[in-house]
PDB file of C-alpha atoms in Angstrom:
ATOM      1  CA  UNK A   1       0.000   0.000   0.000  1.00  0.00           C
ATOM      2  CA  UNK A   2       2.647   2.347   0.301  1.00  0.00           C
ATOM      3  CA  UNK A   3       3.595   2.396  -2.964  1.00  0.00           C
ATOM      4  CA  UNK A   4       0.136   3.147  -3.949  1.00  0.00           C
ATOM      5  CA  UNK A   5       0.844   6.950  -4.746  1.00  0.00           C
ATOM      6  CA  UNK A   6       4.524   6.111  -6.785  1.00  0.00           C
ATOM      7  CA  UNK A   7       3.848   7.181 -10.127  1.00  0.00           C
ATOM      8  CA  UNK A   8       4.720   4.158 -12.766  1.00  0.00           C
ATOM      9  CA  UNK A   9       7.050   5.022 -15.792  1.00  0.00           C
ATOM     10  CA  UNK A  10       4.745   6.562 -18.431  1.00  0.00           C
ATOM     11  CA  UNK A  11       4.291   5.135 -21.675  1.00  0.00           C
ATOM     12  CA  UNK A  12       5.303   8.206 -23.665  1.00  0.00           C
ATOM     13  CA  UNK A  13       9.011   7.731 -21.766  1.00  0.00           C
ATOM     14  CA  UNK A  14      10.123   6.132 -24.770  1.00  0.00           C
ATOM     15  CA  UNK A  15       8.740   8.708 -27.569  1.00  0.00           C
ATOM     16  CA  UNK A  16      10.324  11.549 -25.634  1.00  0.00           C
ATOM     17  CA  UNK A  17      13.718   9.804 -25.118  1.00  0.00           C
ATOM     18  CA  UNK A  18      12.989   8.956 -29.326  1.00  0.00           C
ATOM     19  CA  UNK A  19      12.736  12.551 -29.633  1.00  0.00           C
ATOM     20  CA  UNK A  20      15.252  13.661 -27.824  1.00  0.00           C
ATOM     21  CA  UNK A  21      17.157  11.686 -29.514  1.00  0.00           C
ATOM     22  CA  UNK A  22      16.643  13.035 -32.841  1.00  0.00           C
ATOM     23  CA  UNK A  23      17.030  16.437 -31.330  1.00  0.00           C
ATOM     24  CA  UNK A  24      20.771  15.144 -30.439  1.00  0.00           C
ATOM     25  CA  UNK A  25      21.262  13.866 -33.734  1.00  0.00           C
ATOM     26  CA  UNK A  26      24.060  15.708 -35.613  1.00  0.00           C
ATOM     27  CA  UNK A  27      23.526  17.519 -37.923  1.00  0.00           C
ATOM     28  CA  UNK A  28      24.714  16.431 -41.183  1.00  0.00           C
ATOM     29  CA  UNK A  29      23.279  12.763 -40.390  1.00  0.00           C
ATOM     30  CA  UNK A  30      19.900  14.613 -39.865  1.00  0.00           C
ATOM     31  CA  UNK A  31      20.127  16.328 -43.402  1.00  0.00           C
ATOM     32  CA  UNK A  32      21.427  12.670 -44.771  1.00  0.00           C
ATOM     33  CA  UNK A  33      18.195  11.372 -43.797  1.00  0.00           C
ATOM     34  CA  UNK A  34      15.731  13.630 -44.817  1.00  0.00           C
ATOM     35  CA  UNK A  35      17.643  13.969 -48.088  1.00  0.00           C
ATOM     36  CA  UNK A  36      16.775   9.962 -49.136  1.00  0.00           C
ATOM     37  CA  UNK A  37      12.893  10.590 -48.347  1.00  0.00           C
ATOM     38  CA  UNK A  38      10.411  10.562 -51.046  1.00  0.00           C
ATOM     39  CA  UNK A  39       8.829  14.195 -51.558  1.00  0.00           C
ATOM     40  CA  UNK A  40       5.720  12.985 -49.460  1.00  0.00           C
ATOM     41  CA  UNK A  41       7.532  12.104 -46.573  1.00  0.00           C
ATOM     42  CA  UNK A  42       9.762  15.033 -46.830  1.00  0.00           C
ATOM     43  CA  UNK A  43       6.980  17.447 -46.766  1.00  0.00           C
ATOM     44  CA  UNK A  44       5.503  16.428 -43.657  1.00  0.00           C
ATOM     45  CA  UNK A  45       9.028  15.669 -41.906  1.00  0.00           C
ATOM     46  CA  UNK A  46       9.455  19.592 -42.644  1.00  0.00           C
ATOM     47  CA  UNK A  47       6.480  19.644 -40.179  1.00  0.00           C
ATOM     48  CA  UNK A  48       7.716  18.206 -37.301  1.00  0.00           C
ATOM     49  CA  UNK A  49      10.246  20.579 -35.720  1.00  0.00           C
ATOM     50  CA  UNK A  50      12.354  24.053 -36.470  1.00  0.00           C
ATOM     51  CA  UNK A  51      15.346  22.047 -36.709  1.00  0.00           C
ATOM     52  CA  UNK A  52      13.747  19.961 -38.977  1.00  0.00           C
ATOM     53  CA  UNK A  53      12.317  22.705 -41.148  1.00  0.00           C
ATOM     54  CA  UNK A  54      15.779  23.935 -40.998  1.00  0.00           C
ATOM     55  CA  UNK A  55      16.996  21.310 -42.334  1.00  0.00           C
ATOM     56  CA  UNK A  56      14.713  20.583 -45.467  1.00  0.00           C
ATOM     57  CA  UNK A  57      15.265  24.211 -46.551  1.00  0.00           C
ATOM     58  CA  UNK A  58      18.546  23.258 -46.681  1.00  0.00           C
ATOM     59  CA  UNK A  59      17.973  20.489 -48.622  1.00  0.00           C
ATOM     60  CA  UNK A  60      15.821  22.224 -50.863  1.00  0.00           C
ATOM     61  CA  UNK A  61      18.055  25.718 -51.258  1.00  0.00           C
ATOM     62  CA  UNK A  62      18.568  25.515 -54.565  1.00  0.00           C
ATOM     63  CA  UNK A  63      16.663  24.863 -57.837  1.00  0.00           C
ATOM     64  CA  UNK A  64      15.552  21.154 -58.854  1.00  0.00           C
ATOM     65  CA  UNK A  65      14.183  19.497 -62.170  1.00  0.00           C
ATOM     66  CA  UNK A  66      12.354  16.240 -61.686  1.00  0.00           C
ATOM     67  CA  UNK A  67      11.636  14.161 -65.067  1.00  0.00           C
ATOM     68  CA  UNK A  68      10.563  10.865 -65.966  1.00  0.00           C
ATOM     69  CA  UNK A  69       9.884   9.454 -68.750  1.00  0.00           C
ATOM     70  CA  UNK A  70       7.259   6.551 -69.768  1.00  0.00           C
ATOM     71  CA  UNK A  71       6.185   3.388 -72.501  1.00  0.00           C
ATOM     72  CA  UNK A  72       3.614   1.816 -70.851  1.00  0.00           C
ATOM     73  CA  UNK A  73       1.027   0.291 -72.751  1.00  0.00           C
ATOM     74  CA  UNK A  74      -1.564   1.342 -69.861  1.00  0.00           C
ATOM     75  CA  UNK A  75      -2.174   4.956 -69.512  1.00  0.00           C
ATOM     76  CA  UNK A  76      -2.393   4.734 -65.849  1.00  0.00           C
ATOM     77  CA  UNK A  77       0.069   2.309 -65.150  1.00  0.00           C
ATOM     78  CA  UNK A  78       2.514   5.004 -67.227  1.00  0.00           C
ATOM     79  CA  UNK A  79       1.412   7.692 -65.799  1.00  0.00           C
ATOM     80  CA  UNK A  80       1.654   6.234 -61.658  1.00  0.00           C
ATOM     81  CA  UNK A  81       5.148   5.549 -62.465  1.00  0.00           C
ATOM     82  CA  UNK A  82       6.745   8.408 -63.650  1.00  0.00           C
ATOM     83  CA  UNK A  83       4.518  10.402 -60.614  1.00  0.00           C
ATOM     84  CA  UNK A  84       6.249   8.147 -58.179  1.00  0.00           C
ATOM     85  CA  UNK A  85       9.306   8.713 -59.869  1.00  0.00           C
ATOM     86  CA  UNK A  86       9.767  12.328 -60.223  1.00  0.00           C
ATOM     87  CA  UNK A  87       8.371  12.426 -56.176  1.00  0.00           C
ATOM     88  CA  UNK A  88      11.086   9.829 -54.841  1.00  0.00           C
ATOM     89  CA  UNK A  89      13.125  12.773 -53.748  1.00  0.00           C
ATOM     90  CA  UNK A  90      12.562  15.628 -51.836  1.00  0.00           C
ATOM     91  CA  UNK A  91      10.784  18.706 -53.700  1.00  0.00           C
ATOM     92  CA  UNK A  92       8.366  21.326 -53.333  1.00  0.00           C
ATOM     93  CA  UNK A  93       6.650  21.485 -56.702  1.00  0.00           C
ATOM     94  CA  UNK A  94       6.158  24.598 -57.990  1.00  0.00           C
ATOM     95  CA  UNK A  95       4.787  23.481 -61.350  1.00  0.00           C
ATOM     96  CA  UNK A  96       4.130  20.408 -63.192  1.00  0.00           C
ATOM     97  CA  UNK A  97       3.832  20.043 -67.247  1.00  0.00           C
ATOM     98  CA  UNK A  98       3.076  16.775 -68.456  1.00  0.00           C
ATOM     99  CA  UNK A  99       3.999  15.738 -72.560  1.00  0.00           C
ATOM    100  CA  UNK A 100       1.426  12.982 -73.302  1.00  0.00           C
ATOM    101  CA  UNK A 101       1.195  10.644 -76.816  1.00  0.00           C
ATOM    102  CA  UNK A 102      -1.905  10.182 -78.588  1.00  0.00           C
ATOM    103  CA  UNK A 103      -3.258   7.662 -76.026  1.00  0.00           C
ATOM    104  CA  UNK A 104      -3.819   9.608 -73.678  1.00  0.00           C
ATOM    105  CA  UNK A 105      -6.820  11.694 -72.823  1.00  0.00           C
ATOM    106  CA  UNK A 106      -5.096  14.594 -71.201  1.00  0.00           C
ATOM    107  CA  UNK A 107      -8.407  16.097 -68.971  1.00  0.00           C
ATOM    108  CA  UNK A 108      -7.634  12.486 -67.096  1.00  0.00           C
ATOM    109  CA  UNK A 109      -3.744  12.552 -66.743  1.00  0.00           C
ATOM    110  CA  UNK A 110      -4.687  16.807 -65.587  1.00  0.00           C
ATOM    111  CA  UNK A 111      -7.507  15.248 -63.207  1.00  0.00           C
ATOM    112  CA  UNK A 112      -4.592  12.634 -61.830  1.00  0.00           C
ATOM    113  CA  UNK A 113      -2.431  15.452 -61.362  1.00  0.00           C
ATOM    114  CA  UNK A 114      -4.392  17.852 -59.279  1.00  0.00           C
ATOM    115  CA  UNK A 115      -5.255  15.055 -56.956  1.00  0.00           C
ATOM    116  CA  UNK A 116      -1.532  14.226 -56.308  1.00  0.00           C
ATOM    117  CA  UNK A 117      -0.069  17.587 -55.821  1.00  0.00           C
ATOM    118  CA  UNK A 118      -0.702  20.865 -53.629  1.00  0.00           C
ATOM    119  CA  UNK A 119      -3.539  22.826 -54.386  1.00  0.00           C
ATOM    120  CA  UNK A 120      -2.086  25.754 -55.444  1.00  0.00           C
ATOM    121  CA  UNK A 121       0.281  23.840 -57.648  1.00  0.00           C
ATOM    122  CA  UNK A 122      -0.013  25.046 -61.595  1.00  0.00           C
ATOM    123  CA  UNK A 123      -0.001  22.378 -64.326  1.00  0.00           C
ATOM    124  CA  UNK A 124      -0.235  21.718 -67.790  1.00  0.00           C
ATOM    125  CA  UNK A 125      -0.742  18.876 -70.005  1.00  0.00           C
ATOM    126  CA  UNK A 126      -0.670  18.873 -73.313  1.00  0.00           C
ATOM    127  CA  UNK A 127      -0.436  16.033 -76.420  1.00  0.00           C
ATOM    128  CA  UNK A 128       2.939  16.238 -78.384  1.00  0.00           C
ATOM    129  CA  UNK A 129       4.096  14.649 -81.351  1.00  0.00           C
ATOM    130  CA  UNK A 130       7.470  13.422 -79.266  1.00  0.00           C
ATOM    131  CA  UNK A 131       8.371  12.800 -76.051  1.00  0.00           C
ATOM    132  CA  UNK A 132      12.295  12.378 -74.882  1.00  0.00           C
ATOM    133  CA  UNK A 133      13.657  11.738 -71.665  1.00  0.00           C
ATOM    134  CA  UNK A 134      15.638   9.297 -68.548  1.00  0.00           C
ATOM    135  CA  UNK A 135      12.955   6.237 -68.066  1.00  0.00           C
ATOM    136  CA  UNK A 136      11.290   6.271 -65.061  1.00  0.00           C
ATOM    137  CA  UNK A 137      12.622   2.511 -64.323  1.00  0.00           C
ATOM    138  CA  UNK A 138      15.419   1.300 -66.244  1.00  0.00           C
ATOM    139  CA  UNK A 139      17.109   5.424 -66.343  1.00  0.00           C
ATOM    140  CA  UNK A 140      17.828   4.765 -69.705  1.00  0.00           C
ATOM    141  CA  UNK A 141      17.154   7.511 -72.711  1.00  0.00           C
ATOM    142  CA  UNK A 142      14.179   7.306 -74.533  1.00  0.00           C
ATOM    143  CA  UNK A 143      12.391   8.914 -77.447  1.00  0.00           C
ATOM    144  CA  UNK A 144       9.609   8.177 -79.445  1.00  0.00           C
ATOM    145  CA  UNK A 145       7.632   9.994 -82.322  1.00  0.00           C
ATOM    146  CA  UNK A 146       4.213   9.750 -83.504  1.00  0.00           C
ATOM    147  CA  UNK A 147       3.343  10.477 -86.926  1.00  0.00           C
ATOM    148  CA  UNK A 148       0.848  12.520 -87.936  1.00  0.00           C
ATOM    149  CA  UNK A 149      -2.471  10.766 -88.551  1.00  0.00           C
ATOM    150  CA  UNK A 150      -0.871   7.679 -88.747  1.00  0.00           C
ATOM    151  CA  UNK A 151      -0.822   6.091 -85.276  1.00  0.00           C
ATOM    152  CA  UNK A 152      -0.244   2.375 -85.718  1.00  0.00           C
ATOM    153  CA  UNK A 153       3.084   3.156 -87.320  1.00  0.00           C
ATOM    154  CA  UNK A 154       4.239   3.877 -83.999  1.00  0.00           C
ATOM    155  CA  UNK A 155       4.299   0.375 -81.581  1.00  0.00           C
ATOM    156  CA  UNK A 156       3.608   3.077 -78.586  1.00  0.00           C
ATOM    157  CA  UNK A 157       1.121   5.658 -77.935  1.00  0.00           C
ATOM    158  CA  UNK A 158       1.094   6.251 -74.623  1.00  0.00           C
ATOM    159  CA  UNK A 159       4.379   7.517 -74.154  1.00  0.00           C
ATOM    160  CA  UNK A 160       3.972  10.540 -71.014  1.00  0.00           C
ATOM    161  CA  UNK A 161       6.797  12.673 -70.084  1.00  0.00           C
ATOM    162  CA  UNK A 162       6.336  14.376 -66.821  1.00  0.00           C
ATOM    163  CA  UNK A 163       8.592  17.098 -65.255  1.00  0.00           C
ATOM    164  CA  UNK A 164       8.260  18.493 -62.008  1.00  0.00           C
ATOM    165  CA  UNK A 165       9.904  21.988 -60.316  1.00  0.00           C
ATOM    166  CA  UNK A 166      10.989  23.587 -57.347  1.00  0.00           C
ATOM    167  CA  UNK A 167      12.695  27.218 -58.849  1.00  0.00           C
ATOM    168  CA  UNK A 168      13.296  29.115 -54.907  1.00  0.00           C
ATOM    169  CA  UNK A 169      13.034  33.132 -55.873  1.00  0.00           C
ATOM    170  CA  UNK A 170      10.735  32.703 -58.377  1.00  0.00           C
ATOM    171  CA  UNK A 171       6.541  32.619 -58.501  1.00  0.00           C
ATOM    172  CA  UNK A 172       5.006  30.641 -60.881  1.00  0.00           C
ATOM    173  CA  UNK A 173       1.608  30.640 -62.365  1.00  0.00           C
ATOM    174  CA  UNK A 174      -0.551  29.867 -65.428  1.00  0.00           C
ATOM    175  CA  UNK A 175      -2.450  32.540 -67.443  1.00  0.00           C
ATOM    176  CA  UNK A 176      -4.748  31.606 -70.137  1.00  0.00           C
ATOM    177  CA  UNK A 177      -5.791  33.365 -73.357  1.00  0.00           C
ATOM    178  CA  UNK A 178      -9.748  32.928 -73.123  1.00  0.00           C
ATOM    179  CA  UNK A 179     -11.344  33.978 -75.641  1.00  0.00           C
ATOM    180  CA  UNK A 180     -15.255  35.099 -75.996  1.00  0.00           C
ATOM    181  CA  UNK A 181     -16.584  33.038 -78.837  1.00  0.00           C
ATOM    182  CA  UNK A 182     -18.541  36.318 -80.093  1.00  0.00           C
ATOM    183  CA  UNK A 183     -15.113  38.393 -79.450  1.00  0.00           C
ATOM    184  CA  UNK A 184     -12.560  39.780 -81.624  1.00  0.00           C
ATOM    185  CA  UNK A 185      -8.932  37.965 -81.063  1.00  0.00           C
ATOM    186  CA  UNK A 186      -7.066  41.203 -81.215  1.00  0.00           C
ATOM    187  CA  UNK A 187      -9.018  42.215 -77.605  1.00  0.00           C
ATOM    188  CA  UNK A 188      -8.136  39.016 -76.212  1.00  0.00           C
ATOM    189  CA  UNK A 189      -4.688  38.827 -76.993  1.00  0.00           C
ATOM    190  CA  UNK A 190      -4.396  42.114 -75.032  1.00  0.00           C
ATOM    191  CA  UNK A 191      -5.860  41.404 -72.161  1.00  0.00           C
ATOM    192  CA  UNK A 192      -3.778  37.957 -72.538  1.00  0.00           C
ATOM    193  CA  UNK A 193      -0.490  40.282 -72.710  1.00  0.00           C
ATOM    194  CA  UNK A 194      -2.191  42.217 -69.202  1.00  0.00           C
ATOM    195  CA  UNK A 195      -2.819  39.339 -67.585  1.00  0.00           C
ATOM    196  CA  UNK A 196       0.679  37.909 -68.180  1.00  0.00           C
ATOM    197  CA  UNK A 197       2.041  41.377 -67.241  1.00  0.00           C
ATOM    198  CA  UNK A 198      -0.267  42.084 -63.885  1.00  0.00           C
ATOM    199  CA  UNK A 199       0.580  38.897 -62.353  1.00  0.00           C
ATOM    200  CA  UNK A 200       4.220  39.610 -63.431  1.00  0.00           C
ATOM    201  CA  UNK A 201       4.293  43.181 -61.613  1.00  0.00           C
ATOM    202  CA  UNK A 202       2.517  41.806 -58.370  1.00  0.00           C
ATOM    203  CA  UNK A 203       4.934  39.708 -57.594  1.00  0.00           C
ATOM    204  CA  UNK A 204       8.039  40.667 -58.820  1.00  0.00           C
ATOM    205  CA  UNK A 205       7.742  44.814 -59.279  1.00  0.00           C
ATOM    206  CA  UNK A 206       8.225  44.612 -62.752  1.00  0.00           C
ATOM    207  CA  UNK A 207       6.249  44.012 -65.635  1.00  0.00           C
ATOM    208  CA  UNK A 208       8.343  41.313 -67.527  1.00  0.00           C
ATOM    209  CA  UNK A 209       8.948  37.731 -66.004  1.00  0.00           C
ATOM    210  CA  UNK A 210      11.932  35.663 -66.298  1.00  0.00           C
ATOM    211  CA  UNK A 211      10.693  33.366 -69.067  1.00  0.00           C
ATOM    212  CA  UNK A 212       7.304  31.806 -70.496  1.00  0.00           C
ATOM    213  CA  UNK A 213       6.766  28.294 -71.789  1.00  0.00           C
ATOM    214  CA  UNK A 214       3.658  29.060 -74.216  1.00  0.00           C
ATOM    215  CA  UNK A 215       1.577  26.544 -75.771  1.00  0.00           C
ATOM    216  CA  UNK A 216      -0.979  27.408 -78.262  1.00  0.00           C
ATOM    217  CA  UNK A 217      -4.145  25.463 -79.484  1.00  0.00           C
ATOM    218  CA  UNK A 218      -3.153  23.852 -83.235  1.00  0.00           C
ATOM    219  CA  UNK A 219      -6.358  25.354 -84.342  1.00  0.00           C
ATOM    220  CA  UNK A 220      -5.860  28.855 -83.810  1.00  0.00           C
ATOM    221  CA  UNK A 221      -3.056  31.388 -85.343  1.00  0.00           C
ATOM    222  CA  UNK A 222      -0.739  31.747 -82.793  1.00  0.00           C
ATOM    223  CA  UNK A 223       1.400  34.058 -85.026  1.00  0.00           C
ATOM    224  CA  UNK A 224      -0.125  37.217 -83.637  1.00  0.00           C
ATOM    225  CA  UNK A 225       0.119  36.224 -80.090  1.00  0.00           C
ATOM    226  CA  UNK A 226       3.733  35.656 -80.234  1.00  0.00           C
ATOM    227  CA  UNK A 227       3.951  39.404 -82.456  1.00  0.00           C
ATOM    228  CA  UNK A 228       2.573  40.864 -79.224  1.00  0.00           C
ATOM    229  CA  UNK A 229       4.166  38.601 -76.620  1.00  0.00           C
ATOM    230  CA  UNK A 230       7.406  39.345 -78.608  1.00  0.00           C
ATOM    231  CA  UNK A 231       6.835  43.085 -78.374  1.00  0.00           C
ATOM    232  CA  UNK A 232       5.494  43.698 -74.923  1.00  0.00           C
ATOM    233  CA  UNK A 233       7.976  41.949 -72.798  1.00  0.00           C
ATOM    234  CA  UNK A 234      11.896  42.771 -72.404  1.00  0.00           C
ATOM    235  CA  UNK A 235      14.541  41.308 -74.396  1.00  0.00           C
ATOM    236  CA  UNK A 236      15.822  39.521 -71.204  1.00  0.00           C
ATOM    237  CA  UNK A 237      12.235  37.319 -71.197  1.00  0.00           C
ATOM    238  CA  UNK A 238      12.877  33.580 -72.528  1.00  0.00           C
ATOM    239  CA  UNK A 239       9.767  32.770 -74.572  1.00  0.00           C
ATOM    240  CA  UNK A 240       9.563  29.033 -75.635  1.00  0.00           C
ATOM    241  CA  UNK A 241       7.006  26.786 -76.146  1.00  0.00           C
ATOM    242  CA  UNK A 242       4.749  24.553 -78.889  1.00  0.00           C
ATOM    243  CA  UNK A 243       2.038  26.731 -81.007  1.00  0.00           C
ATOM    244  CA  UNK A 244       0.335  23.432 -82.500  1.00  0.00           C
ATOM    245  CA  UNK A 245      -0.637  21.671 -79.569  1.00  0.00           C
ATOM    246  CA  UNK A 246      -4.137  20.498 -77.186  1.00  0.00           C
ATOM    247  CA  UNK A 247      -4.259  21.341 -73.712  1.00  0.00           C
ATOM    248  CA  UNK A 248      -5.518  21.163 -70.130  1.00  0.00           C
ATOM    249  CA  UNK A 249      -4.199  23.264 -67.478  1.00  0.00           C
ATOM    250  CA  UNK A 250      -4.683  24.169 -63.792  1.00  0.00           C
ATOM    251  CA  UNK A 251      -3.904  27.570 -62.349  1.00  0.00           C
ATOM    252  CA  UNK A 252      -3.227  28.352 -58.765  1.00  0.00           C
ATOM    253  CA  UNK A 253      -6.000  31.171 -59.268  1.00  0.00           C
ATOM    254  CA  UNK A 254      -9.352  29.737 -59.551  1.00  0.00           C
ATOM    255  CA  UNK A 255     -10.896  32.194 -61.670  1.00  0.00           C
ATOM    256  CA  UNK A 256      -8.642  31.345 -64.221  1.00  0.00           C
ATOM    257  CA  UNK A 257      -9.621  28.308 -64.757  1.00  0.00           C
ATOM    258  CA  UNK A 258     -11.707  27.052 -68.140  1.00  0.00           C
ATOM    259  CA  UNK A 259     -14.377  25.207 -65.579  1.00  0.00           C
ATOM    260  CA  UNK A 260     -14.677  28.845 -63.953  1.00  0.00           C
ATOM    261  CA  UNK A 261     -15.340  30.530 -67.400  1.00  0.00           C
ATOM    262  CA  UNK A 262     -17.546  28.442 -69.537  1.00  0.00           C
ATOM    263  CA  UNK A 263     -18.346  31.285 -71.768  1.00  0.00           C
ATOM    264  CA  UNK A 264     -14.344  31.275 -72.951  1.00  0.00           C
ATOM    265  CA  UNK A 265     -12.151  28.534 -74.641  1.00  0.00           C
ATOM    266  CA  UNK A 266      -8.820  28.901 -74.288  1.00  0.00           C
ATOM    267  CA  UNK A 267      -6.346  29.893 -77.119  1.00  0.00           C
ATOM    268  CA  UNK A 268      -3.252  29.491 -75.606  1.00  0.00           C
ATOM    269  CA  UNK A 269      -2.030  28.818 -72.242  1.00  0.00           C
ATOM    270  CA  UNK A 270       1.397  30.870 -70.747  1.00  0.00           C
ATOM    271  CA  UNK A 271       3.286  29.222 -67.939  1.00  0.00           C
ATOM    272  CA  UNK A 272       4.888  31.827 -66.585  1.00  0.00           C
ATOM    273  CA  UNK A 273       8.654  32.611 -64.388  1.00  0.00           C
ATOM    274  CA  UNK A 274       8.801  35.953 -62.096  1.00  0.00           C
ATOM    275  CA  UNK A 275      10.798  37.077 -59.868  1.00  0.00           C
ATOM    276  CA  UNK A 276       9.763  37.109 -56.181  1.00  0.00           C
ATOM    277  CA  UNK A 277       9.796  40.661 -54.798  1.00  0.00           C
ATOM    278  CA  UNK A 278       9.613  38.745 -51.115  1.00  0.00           C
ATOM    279  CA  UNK A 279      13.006  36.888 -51.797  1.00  0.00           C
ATOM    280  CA  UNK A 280      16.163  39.107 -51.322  1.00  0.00           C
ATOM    281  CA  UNK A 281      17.897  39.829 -54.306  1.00  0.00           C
ATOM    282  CA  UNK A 282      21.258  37.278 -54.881  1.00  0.00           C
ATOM    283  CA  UNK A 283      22.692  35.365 -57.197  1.00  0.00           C
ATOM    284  CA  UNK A 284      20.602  34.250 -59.919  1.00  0.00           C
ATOM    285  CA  UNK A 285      22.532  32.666 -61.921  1.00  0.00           C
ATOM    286  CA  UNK A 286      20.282  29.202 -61.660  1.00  0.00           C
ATOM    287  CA  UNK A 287      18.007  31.207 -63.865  1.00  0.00           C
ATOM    288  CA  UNK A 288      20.532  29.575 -66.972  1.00  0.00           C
ATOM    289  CA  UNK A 289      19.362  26.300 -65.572  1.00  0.00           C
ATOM    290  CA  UNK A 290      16.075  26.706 -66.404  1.00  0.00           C
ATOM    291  CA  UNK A 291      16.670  28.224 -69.506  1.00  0.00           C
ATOM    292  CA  UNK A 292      18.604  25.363 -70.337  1.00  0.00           C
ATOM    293  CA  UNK A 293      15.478  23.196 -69.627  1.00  0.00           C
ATOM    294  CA  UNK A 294      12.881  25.705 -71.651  1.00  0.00           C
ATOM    295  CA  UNK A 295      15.070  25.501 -74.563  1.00  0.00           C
ATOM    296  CA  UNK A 296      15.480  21.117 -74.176  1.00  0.00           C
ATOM    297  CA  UNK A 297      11.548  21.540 -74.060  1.00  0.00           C
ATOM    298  CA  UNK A 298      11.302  23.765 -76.754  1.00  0.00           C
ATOM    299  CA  UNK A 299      12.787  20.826 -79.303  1.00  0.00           C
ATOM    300  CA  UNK A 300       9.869  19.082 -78.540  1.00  0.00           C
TER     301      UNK A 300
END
């Protein structure tokens, strides 16, 4: 009886020694560790402590390029594994652009997407007439082409090239060209330039962003788009892109969006790079990094 009052060890002795013991843990080992986690896992071990968060920044300091590329015969079944592999290591995507083949119906692969990444995460996906890029399994370089109107040429068609970025000091968004079915293009290809340059200014201060990846609907004359895009933004903006291609997109602003605006259809879509007024100014030379990507994507 007179050990009736003596508190017994609590259960939650060994999570707090477990903790403390991570909180002892040096701190390169820590960074080791969090730097072999899958992008999931990283994300929510970013959660879990200052030192923690600390460390992931760290991890994630510097700009990162995830791609994958897959054959498949299964649209799915391609598209599941390059998203697993392009999210086996640690990122924060910023944007996602997915190159699909002709068997692919892209409002699925976009629906896929915006269930498997943040929110306010833009994306595109658009059908291409090539795809090129490090297999998602076997890491080995692949390409394929389909030819036009002639399909079973080709022994694949659901080829699906997926990319996925973290760019630190820049904001990224997508801006649409809607068009009014009743209205003239030259209006909308204004406000299209306005939009591009509004979002630009509001986060960066400055009217021109770092670069654009356009795509353009195949039906529509892209020609005086690009006249305007061309002549509106500075000579320091990288412009790339496909003008003959289908497309589905997300933007991280709602209203943008084609389900948001059924009386528009959407002539061209902009992804588009500005600089972060919040992020102190530094060395930006990572910047030729991605313009080495726009221009890889650009052959395609």
């Amino acid at each position: 009886m007179a050990n009736k009052n003596r508190s017994s060890p609590s259960s939650a002795t060994p999570k707090l020694m477990e903790v403390s013991g991570f909180s002892l843990m040096n701190e390169d080992l820590l960074r080791n560790i969090l730097s072999r986690l899958p992008a999931i896992s990283f994300a929510s071990a970013a959660t879990v402590s200052k030192t923690w968060n600390a460390a992931c920044c760290h991890i994630l300091s510097r700009p990162k390029l995830s791609s994958a590329i897959s054959l498949k015969p299964l649209p799915l079944v391609a598209l599941q594994e390059v998203f697993d592999k392009v999210m086996s290591e640690p990122i924060r995507p910023h944007f996602a652009i997915a190159s699909v083949g002709p068997g692919f119906e892209i409002k699925d692969v976009l629906q896929f997407m915006v269930e498997k990444v943040r929110s306010r995460t833009p994306i595109i996906v658009s059908s291409v007439k090539g795809i090129l890029g490090r297999d998602a399994l076997s890491h080995e370089f692949r390409e394929v082409k389909w030819i036009d109107g002639n399909i079973d040429e080709v022994p694949v068609n659901t080829g699906i090239v997926l990319t996925v970025g973290f760019v630190p000091g820049l904001k990224v968004d997508v801006i649409p060209l809607l068009r009014q079915r009743k209205a003239p293009q030259g209006s909308m290809i204004d406000k299209f330039v306005q939009d591009i340059k509004s979002y630009t200014s509001s986060m960066s201060g400055c009217t021109s962003p770092q670069a654009i990846i356009m795509i353009g609907d195949g039906s529509v004359d892209q020609k005086p788009i690009l006249e305007k895009l061309d002549y509106a933004m500075s000579m320091e903006t990288i412009i790339v892109g496909d003008e003959r291609g289908q497309f589905v997109y997300r933007s991280s602003d709602v209203s943008r969006n084609v389900g948001t605006n059924k009386k528009h259809s959407p002539d061209a879509v902009a992804l588009v790079f500005a600089r972060d007024r919040n992020k102190a100014r530094g060395n930006y030379s990572y910047i030729m990094h991605l313009f080495i990507f726009l221009k890889f994507y650009e052959a395609y």
